[in-house]
Short mmCIF file of N, CA and C in Angstrom, two decimals:
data_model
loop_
_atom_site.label_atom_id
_atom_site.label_comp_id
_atom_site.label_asym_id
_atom_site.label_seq_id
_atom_site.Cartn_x
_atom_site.Cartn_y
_atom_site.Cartn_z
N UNK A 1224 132.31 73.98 85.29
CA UNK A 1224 133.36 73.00 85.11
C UNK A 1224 134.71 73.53 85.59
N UNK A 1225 134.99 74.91 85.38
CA UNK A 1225 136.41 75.28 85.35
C UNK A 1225 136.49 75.29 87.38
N UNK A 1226 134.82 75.42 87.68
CA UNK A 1226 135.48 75.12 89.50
C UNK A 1226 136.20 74.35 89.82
N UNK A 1227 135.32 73.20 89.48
CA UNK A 1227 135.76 71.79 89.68
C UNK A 1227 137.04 71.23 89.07
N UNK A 1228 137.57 72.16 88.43
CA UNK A 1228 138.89 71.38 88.27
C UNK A 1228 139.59 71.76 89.03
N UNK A 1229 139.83 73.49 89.75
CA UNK A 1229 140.20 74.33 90.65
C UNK A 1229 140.02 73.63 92.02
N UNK A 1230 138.57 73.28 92.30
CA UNK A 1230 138.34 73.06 93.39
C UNK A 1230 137.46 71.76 93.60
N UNK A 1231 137.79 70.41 93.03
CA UNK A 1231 137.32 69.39 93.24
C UNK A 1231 136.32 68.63 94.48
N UNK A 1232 136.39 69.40 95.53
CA UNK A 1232 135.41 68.79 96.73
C UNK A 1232 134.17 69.95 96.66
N UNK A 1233 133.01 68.97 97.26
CA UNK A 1233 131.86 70.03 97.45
C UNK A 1233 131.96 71.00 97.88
N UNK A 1234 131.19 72.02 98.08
CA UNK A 1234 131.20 73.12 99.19
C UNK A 1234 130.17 72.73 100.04
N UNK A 1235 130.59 72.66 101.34
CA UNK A 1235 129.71 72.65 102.55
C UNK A 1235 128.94 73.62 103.19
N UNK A 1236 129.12 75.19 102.33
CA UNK A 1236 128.57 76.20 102.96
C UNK A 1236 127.81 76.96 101.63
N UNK A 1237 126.98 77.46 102.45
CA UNK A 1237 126.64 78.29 101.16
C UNK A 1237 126.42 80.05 101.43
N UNK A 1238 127.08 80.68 100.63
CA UNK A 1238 126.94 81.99 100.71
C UNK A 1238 125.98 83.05 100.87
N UNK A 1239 124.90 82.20 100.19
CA UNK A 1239 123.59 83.59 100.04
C UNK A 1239 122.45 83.00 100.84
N UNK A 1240 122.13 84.22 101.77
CA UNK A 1240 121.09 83.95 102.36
C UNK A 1240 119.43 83.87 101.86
N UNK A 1241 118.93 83.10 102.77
CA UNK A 1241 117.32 82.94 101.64
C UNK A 1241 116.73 84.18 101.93
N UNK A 1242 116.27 84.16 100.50
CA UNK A 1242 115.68 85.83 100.12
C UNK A 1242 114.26 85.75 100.13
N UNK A 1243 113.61 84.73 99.93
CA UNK A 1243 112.38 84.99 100.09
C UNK A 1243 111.19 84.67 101.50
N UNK A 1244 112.02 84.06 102.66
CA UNK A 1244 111.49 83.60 103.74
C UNK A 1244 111.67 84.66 104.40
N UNK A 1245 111.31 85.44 105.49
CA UNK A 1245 111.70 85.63 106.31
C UNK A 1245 112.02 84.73 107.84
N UNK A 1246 113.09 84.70 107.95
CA UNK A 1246 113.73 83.60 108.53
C UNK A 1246 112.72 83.38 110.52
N UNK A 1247 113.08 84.39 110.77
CA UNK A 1247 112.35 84.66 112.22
C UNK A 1247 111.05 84.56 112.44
N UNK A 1248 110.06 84.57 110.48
CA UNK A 1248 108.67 84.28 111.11
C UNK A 1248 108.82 83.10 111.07
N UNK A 1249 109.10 82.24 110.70
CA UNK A 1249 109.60 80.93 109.80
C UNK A 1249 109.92 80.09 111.55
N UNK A 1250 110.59 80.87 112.05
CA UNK A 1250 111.30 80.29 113.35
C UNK A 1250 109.71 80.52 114.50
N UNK A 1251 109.48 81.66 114.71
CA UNK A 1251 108.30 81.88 115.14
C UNK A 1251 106.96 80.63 114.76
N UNK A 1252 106.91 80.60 113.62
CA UNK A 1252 105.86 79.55 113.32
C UNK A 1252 106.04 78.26 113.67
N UNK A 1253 107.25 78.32 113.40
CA UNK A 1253 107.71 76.36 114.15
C UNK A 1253 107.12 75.83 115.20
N UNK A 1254 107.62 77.06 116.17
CA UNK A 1254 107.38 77.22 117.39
C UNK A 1254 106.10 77.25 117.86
N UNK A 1255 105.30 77.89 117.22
CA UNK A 1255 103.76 77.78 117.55
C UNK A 1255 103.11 76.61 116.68
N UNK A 1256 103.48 76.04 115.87
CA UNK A 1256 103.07 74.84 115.28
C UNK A 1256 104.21 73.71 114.77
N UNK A 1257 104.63 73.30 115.53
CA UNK A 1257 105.79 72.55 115.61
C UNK A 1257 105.42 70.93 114.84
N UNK A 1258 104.16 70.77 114.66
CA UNK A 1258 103.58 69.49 114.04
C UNK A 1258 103.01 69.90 112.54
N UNK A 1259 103.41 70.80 112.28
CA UNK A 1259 102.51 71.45 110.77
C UNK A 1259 103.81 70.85 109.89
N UNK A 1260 103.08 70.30 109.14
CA UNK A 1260 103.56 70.07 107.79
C UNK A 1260 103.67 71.15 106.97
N UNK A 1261 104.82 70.68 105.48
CA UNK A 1261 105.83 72.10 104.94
C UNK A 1261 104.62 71.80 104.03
N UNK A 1262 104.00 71.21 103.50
CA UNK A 1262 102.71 72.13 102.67
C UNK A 1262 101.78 73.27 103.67
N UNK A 1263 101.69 72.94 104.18
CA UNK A 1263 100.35 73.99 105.08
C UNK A 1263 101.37 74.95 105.49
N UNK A 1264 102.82 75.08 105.61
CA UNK A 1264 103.72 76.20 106.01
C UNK A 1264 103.47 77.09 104.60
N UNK A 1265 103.19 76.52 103.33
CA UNK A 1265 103.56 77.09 102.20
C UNK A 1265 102.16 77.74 102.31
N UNK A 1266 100.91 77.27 102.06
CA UNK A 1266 99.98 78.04 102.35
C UNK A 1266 99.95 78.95 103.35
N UNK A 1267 100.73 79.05 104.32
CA UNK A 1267 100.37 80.05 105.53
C UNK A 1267 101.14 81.35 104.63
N UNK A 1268 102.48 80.90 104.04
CA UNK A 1268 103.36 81.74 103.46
C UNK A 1268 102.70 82.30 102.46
N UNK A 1269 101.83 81.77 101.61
CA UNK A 1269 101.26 81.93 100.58
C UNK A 1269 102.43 81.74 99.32
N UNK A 1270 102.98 80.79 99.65
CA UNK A 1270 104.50 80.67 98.58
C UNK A 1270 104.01 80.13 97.20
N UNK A 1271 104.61 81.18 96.10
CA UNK A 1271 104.11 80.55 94.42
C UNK A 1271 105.17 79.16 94.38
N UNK A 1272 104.23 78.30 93.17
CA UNK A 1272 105.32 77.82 92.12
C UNK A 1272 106.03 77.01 92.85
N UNK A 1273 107.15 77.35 92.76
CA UNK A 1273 108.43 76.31 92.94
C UNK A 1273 108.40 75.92 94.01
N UNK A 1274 108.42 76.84 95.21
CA UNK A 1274 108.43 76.76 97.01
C UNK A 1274 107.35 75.64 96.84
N UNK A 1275 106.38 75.18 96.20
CA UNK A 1275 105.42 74.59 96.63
C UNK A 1275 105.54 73.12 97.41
N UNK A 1276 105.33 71.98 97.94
CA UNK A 1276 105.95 71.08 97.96
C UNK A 1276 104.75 69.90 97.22
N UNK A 1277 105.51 69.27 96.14
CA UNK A 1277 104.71 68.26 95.78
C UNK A 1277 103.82 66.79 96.21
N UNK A 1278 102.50 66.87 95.48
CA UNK A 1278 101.98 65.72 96.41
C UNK A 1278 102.06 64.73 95.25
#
């Protein structure tokens, strides 16, 4: 709360980079499967839990 009174507009950026992807295989895989759906990305990743995407 005390942001938002400080600093009333969204933030458009965000500071921390994602920690659990590695970003370049991520980019790499696109690239070789550019039609794969983000469930079957999560299985390739083998991502727990949350990453999962719901059906």
């Amino acid at each position: 709360m005390t942001r938002w009174i400080k600093t009333p507009d969204p933030e458009t950026t965000r500071n921390k980079p994602a920690t659990k992807i590695n970003m370049e295989m991520l980019a790499q895989d696109i690239k070789n499967y550019p039609d794969a759906h983000q469930y079957e990305r999560v299985r390739a990743y083998q991502a727990s839990g949350s990453q999962q995407a719901r059906h």
